[in-house]
mmCIF file of C-alpha atoms in Angstrom:
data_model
loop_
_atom_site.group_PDB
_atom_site.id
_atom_site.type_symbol
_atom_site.label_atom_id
_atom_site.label_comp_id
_atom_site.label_asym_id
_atom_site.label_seq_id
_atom_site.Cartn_x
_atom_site.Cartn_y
_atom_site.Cartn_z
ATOM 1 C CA UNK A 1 -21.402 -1.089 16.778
ATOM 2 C CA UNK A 2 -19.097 -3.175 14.531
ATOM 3 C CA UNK A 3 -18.795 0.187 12.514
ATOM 4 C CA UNK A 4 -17.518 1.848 15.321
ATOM 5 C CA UNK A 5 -15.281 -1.216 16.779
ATOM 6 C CA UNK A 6 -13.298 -1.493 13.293
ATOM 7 C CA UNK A 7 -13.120 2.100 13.050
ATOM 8 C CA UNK A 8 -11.139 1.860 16.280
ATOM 9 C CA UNK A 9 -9.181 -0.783 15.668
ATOM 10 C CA UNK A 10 -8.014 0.141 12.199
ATOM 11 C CA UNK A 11 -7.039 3.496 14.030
ATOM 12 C CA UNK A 12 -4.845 1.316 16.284
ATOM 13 C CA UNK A 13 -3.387 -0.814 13.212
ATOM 14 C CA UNK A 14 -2.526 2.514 10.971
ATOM 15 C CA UNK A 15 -1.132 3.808 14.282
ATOM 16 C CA UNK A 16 1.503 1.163 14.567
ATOM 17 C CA UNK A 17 2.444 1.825 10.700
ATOM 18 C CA UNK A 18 5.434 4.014 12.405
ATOM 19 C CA UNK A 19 7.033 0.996 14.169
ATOM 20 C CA UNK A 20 8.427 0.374 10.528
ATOM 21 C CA UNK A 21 10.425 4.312 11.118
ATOM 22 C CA UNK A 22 11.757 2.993 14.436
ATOM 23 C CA UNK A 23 15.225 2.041 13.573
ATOM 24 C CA UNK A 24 17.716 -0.385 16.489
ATOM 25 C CA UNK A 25 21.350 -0.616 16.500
ATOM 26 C CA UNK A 26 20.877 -4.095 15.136
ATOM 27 C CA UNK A 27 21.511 -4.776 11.390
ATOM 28 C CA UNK A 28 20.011 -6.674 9.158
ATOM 29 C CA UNK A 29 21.901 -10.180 8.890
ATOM 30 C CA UNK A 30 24.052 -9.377 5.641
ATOM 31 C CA UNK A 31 24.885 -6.126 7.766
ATOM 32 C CA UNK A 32 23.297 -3.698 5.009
ATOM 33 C CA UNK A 33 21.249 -1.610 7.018
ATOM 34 C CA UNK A 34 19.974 -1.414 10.677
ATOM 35 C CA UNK A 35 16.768 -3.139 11.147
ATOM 36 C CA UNK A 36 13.869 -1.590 12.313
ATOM 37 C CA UNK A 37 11.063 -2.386 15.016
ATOM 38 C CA UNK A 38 8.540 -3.590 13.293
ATOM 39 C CA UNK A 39 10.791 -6.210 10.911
ATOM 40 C CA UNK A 40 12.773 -7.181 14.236
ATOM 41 C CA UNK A 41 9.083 -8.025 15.317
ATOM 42 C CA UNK A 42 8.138 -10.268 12.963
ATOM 43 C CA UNK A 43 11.620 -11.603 12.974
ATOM 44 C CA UNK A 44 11.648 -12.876 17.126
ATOM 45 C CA UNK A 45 7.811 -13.825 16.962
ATOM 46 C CA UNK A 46 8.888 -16.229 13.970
ATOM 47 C CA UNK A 47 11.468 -17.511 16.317
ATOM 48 C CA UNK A 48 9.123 -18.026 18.536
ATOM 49 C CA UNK A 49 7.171 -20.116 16.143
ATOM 50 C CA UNK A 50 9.823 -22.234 15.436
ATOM 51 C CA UNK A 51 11.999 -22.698 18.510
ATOM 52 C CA UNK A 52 8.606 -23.027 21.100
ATOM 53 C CA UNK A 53 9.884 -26.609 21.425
ATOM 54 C CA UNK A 54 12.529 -25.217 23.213
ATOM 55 C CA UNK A 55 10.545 -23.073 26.053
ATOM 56 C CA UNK A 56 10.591 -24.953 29.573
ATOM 57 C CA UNK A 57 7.666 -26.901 30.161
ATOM 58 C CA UNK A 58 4.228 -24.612 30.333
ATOM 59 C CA UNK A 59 5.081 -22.216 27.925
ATOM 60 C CA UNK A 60 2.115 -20.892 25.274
ATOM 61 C CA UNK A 61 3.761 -20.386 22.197
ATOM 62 C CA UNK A 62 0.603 -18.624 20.455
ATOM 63 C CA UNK A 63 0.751 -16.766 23.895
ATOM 64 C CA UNK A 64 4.731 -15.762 23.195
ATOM 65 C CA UNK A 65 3.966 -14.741 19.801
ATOM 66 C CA UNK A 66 1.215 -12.301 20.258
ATOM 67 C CA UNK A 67 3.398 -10.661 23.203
ATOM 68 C CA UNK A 68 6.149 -10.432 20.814
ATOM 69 C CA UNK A 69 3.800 -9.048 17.721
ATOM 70 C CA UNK A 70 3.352 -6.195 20.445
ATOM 71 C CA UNK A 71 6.259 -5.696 22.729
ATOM 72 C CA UNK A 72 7.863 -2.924 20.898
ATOM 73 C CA UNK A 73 4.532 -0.696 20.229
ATOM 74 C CA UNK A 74 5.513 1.566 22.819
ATOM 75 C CA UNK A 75 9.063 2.702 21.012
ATOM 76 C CA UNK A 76 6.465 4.766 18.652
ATOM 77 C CA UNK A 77 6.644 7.430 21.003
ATOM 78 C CA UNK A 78 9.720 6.382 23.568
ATOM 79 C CA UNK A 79 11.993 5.486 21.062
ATOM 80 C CA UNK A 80 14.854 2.249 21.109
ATOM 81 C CA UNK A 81 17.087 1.760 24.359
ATOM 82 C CA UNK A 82 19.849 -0.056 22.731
ATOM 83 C CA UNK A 83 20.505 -2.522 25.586
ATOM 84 C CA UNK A 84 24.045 -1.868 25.337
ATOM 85 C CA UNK A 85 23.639 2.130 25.564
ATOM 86 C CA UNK A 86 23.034 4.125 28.803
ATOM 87 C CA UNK A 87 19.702 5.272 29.832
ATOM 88 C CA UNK A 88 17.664 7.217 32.767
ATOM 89 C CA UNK A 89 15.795 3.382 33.266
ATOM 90 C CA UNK A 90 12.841 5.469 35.459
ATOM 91 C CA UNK A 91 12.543 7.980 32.671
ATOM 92 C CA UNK A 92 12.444 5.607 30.162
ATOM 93 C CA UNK A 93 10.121 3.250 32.064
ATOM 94 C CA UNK A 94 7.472 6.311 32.151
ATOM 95 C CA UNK A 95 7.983 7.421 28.667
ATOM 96 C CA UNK A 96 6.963 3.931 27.487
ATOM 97 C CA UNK A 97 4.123 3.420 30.549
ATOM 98 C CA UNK A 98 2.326 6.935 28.478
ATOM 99 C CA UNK A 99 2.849 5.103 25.322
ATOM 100 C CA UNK A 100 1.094 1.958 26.090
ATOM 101 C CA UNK A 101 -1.786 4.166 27.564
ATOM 102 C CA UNK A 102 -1.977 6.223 24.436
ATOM 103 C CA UNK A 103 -1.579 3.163 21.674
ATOM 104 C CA UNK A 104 -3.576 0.963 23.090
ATOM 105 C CA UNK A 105 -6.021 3.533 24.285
ATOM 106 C CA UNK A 106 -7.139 3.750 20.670
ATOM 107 C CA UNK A 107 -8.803 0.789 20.755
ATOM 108 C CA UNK A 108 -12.137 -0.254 22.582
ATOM 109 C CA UNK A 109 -11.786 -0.627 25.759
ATOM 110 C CA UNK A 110 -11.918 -4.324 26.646
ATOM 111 C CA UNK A 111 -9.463 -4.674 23.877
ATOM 112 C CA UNK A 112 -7.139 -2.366 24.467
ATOM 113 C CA UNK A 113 -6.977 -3.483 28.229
ATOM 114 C CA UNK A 114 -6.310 -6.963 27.415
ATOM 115 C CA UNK A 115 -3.585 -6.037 24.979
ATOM 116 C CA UNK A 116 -2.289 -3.569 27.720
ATOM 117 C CA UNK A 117 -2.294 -6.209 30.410
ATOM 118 C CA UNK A 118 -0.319 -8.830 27.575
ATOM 119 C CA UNK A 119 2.453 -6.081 27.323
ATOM 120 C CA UNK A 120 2.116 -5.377 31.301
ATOM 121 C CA UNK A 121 2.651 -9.110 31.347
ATOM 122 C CA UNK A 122 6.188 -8.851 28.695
ATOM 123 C CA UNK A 123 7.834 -6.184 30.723
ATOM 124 C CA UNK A 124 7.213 -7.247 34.133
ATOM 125 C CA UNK A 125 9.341 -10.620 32.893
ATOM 126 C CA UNK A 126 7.797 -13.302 35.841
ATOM 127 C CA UNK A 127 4.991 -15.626 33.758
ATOM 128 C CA UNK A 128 6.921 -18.443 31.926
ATOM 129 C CA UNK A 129 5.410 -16.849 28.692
ATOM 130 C CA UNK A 130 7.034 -13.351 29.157
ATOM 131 C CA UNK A 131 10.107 -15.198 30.208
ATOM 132 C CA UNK A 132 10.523 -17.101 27.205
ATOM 133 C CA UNK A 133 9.469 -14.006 25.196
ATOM 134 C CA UNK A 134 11.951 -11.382 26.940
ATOM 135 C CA UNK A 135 14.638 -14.402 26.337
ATOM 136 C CA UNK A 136 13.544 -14.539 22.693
ATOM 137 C CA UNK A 137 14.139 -10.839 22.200
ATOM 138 C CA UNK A 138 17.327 -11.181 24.394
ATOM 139 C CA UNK A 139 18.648 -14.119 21.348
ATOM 140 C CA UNK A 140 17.826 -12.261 18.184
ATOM 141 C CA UNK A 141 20.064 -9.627 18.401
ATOM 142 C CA UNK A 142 23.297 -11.779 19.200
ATOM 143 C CA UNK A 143 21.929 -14.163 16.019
ATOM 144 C CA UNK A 144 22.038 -11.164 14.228
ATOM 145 C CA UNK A 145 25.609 -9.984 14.930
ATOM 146 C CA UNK A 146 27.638 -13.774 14.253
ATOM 147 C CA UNK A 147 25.671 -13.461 11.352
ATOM 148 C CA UNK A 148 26.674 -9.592 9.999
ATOM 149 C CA UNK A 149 30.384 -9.844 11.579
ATOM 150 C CA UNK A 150 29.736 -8.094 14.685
ATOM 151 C CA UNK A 151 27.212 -5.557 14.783
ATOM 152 C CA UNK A 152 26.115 -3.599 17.279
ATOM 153 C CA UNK A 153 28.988 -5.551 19.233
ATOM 154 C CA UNK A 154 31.598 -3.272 17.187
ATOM 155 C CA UNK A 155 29.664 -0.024 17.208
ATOM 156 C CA UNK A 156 28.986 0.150 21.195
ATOM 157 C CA UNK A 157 32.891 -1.771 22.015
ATOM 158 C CA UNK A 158 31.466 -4.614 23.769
ATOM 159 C CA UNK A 159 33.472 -7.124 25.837
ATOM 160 C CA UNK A 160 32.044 -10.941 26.192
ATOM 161 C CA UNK A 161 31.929 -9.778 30.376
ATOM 162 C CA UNK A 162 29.637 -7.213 29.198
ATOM 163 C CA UNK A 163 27.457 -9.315 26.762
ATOM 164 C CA UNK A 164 27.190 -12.380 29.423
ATOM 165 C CA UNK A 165 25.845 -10.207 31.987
ATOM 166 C CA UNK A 166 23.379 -8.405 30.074
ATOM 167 C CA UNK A 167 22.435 -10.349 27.302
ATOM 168 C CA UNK A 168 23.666 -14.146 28.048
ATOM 169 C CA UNK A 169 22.353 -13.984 31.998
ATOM 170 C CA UNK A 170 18.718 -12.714 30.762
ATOM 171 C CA UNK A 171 18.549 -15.686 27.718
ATOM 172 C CA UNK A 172 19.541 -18.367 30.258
ATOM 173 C CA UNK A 173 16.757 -17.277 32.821
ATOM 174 C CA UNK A 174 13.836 -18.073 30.589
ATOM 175 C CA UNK A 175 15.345 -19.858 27.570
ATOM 176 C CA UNK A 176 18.441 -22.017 29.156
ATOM 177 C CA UNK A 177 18.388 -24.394 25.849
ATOM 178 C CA UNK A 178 19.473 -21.501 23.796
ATOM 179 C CA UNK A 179 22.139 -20.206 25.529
ATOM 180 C CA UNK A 180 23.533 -23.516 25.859
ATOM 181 C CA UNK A 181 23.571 -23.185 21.852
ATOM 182 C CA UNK A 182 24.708 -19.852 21.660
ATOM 183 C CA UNK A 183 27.130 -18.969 24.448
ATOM 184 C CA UNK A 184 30.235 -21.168 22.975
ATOM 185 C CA UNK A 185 29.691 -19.711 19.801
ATOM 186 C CA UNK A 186 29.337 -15.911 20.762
ATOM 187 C CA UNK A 187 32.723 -16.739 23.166
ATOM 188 C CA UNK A 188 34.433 -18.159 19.856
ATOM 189 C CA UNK A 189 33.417 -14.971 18.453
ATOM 190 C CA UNK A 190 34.624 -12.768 20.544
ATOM 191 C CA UNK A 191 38.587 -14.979 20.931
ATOM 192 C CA UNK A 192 38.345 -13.993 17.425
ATOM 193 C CA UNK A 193 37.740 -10.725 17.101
ATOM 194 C CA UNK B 1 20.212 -33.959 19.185
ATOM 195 C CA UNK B 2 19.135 -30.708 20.541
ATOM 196 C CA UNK B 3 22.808 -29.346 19.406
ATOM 197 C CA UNK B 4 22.121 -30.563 15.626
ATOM 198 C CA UNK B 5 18.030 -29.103 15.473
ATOM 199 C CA UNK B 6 18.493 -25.811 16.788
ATOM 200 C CA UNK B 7 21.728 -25.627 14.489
ATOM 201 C CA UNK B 8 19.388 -26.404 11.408
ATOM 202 C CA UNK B 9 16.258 -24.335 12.812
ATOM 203 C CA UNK B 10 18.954 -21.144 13.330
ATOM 204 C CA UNK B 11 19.983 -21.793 9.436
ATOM 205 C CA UNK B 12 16.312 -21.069 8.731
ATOM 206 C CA UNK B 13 15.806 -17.930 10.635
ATOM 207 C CA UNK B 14 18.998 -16.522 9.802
ATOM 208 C CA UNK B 15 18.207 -17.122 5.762
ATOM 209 C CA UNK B 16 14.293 -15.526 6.585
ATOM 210 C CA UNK B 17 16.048 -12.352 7.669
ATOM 211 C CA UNK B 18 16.185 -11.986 4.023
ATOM 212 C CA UNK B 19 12.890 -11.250 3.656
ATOM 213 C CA UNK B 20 13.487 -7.229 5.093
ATOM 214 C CA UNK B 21 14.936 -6.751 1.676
ATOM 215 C CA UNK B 22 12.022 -7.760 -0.557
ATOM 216 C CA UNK B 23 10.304 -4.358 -1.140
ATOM 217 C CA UNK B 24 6.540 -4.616 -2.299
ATOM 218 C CA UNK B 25 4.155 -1.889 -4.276
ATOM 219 C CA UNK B 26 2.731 -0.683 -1.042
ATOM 220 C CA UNK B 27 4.496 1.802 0.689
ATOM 221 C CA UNK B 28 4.202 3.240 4.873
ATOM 222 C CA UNK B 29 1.309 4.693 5.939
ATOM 223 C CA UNK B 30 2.886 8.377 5.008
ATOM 224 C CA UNK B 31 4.315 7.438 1.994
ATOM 225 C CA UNK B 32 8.006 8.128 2.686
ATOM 226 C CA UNK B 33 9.218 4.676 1.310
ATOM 227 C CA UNK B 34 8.392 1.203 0.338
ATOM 228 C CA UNK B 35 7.589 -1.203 2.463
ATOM 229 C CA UNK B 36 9.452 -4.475 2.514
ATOM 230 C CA UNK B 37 7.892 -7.992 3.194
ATOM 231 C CA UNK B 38 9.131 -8.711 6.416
ATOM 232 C CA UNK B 39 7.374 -5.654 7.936
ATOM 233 C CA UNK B 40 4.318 -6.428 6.000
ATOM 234 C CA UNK B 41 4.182 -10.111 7.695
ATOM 235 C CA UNK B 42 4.488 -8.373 11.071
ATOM 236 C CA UNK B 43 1.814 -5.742 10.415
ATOM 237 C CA UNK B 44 -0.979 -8.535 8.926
ATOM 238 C CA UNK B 45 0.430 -10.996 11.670
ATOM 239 C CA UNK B 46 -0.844 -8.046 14.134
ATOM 240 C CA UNK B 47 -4.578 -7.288 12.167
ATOM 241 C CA UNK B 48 -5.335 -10.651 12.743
ATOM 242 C CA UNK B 49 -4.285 -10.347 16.515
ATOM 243 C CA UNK B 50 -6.637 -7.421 16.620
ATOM 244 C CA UNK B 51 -9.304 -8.516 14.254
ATOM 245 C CA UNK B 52 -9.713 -11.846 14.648
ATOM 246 C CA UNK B 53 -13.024 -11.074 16.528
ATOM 247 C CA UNK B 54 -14.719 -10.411 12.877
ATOM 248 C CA UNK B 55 -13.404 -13.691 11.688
ATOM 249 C CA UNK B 56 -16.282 -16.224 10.612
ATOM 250 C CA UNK B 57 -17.436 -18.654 13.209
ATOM 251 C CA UNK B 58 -14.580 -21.564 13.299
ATOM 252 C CA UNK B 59 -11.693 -19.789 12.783
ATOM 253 C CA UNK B 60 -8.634 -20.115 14.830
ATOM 254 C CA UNK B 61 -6.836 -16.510 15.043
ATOM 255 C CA UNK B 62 -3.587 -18.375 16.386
ATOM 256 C CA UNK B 63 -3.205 -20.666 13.482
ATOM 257 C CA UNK B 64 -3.731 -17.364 11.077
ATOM 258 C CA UNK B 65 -1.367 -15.636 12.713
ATOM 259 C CA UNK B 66 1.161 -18.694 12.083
ATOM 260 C CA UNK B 67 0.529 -18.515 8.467
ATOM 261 C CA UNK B 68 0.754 -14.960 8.106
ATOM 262 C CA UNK B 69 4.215 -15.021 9.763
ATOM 263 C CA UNK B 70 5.149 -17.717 6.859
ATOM 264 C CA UNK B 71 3.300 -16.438 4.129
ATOM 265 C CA UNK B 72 5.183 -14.310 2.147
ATOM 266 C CA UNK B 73 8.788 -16.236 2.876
ATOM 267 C CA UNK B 74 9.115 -18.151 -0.415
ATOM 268 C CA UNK B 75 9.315 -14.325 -1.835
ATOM 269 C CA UNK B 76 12.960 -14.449 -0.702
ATOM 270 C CA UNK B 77 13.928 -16.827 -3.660
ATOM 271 C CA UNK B 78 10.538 -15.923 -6.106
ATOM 272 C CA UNK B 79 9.971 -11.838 -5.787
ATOM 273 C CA UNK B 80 7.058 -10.021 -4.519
ATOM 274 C CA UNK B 81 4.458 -10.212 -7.421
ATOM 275 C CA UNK B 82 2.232 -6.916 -7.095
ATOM 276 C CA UNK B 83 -1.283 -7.576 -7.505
ATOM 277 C CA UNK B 84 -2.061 -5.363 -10.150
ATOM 278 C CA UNK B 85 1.164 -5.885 -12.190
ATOM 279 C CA UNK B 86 0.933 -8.851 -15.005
ATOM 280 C CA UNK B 87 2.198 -12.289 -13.918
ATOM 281 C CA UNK B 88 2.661 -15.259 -15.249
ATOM 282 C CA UNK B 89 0.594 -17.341 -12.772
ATOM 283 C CA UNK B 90 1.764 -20.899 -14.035
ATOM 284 C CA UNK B 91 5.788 -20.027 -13.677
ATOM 285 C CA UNK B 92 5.131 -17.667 -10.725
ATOM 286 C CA UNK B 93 3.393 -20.736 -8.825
ATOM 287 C CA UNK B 94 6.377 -23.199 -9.531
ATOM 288 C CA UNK B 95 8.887 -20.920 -8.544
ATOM 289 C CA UNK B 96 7.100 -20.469 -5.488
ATOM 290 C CA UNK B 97 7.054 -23.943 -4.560
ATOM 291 C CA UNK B 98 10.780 -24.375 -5.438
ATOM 292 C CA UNK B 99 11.145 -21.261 -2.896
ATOM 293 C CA UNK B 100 9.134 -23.467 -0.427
ATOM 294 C CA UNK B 101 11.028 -26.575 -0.930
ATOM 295 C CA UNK B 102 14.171 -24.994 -0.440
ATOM 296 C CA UNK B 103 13.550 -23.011 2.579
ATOM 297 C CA UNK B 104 11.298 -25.229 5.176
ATOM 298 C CA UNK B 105 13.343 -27.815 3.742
ATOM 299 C CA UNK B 106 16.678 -25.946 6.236
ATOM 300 C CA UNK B 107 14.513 -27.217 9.307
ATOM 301 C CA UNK B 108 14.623 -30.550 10.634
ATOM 302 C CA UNK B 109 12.450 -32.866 8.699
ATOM 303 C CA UNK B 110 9.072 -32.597 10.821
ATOM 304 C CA UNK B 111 8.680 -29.268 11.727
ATOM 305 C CA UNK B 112 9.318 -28.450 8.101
ATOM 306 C CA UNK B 113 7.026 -30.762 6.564
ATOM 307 C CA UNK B 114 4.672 -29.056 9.075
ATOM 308 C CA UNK B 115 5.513 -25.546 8.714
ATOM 309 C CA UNK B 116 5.177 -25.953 4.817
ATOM 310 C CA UNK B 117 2.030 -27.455 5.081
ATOM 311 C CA UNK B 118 0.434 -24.880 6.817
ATOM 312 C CA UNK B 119 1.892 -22.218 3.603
ATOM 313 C CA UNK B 120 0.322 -25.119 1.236
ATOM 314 C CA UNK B 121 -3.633 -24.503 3.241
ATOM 315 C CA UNK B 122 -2.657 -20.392 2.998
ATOM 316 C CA UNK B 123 -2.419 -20.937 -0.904
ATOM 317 C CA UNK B 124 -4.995 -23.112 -1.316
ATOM 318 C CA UNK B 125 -6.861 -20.843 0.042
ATOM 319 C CA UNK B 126 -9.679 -23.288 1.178
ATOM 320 C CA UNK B 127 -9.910 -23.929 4.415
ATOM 321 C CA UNK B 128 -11.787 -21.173 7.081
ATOM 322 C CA UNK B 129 -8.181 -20.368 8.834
ATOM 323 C CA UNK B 130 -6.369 -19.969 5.041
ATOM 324 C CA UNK B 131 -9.307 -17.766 3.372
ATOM 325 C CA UNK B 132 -9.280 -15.278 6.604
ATOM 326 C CA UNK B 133 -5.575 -14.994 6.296
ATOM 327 C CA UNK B 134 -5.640 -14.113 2.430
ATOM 328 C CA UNK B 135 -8.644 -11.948 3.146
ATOM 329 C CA UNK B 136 -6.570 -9.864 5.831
ATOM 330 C CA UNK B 137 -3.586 -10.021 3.351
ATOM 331 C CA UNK B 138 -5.795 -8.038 0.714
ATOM 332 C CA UNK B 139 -6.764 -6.065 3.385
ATOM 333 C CA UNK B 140 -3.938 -4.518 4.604
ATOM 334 C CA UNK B 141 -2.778 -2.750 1.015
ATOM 335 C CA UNK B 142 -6.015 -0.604 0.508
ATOM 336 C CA UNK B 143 -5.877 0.390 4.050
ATOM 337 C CA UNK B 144 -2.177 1.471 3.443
ATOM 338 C CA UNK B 145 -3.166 3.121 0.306
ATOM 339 C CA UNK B 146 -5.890 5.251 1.636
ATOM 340 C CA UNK B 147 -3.373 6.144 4.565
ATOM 341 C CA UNK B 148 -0.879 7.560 2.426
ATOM 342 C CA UNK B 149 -3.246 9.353 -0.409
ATOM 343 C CA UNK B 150 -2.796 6.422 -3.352
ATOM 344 C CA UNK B 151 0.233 4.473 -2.744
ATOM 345 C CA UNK B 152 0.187 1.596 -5.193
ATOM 346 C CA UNK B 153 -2.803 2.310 -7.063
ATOM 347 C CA UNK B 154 -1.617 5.428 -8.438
ATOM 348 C CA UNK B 155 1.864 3.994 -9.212
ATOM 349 C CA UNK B 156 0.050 0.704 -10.780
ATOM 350 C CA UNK B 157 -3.483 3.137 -12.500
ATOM 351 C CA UNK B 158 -6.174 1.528 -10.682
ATOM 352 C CA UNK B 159 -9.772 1.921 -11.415
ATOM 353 C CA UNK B 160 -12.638 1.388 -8.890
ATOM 354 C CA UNK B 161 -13.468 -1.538 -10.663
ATOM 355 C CA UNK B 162 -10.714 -3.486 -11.188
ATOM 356 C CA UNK B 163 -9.958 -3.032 -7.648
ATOM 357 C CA UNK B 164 -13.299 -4.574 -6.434
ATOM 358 C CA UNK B 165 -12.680 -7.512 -8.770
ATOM 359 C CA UNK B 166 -8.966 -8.128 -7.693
ATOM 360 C CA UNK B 167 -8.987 -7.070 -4.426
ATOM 361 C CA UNK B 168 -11.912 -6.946 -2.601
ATOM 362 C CA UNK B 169 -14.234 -9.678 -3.934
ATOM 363 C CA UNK B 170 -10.934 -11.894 -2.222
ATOM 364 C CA UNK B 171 -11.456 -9.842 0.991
ATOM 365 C CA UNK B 172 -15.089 -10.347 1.144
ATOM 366 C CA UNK B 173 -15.158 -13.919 0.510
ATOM 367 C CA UNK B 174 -12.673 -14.610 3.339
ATOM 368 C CA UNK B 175 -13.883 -11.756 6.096
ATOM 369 C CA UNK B 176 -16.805 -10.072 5.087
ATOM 370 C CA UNK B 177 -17.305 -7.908 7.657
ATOM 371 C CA UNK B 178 -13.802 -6.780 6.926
ATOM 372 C CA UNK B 179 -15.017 -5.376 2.665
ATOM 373 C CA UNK B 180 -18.572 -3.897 4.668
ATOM 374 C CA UNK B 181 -16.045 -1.354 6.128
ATOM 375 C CA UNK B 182 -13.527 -0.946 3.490
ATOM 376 C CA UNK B 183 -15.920 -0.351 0.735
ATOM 377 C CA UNK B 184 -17.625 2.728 1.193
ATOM 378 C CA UNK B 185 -14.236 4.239 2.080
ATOM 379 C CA UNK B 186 -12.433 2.996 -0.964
ATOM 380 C CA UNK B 187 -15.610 3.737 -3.093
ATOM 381 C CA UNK B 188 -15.472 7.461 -1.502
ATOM 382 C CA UNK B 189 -11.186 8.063 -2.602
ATOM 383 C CA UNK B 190 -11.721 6.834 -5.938
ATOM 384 C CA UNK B 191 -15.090 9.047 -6.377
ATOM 385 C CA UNK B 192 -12.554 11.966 -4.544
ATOM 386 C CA UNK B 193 -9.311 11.004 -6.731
#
């Protein structure tokens, strides 16, 4: 039985190797390289570790983290939607929907349920925990360009309009705290550049 | 107050980005590269999410996967030290700690005292949380290895032995249930390779 189980699971765990082949329009920090999905992973759930004082009152941080060890599984098979890109939302909605059913299909079936219903939980954005998660994932990225010198803010021609309402609105909706940080900073940025 | 924390706690996250450009022994699951230590956290971070059921009674999953996330950041200042390459222990385990004291020492003064104490248990390697954390850190290379046909034991000329004696007589002290399913699979490459 426990044979079987671990056989499973480490199916599952070699599985989500390729998350480390899944490359975003982010960079790393020092603007080298773009990052990939499973080092942007580890990346936001350590934020969550250390900025969970932050999360409005109710908030699980061990909840948070484990969403965000798994929210980007599904990009093994439906690929990155850079946020500032265009995409067929529906499409990309059902590509990812047969990717959670196949990934976490490999593992026993209470599991892989449980996990399903966590991710479920990320995308549909209403709990406090997927709130502050989604807004966690929402502040790395912006973190990431003041840091590099701009980013994926010079390769997709952003305007500050553009980054408020699709980056700035969806941090202040489940982490207020940190766009309170960020926002003068990113707007300094941008009178900058 | 709030201003002059998250200031100091983005300071630390932006320096642990770092950590994507540490590159270990143990390479992807197909072999096409190196993996660095950033990705590594994530993966182990997500074996205990899945595996904490085999854990020995009393262990708290959540705390391991807090450690795991930390575990390997003093390498940005003190290297990744392959376990089958020669070290000096003595002058690898100071630099370490200078590593530690420089980096938890960005946060604000209580969250890094706390944060480093919890990497102080995962080195001690004493307490039920810190030996199934270690254990699932040994874990994940041989796992890696057999995925990819050798990986670092055919770049480092590892016998059967030596293996069981570095590797997993650490795994089975920590999760034993964990070496009851590795063995015979690790046993059956080396008879194979």
């Amino acid at each position: 039985m426990s044979e079987q189980r671990l056989t499973a699971q480490m199916a599952f765990l070699t599985e989500a190797d390729r998350l480390k082949s899944v490359n975003r329009a982010t960079t790393l920090a020092d603007g080298s390289r773009s990052e990939n999905s499973a080092e942007h992973s580890w990346h936001v759930a350590l934020y969550a570790l250390v900025m969970g004082e932050h999360a409005p009152d109710g908030v699980d941080t061990d909840r948070v983290i484990r969403m965000l060890l798994l929210h980007d599984l599904v990009e093994i098979d439906a690929g990155d939607a850079p946020i500032f890109g265009e995409h067929d939302t529906a499409a990309l909605e059902a590509r990812e929907a047969a990717a959670a059913s196949r990934l976490f299909g490999l593992l026993p079936d209470r599991q892989g349920a449980g996990l399903r219903a966590l991710w479920d939980e990320f995308e549909a954005n209403e709990t406090p925990d997927a709130r502050f998660a989604k807004s966690l994932d929402r502040f790395h990225p912006p973190n990431q360009n003041l840091a590099s010198g701009g980013g994926s803010w010079v390769t997709y021609d952003v305007a500050y309009d553009t980054l408020v309402a699709r980056v700035g609105s969806k941090i202040a909706a489940g982490a207020p705290k940190l766009w309170d940080w960020l926002q003068p900073r990113v707007a300094e940025f941008f009178a900058r550049n």
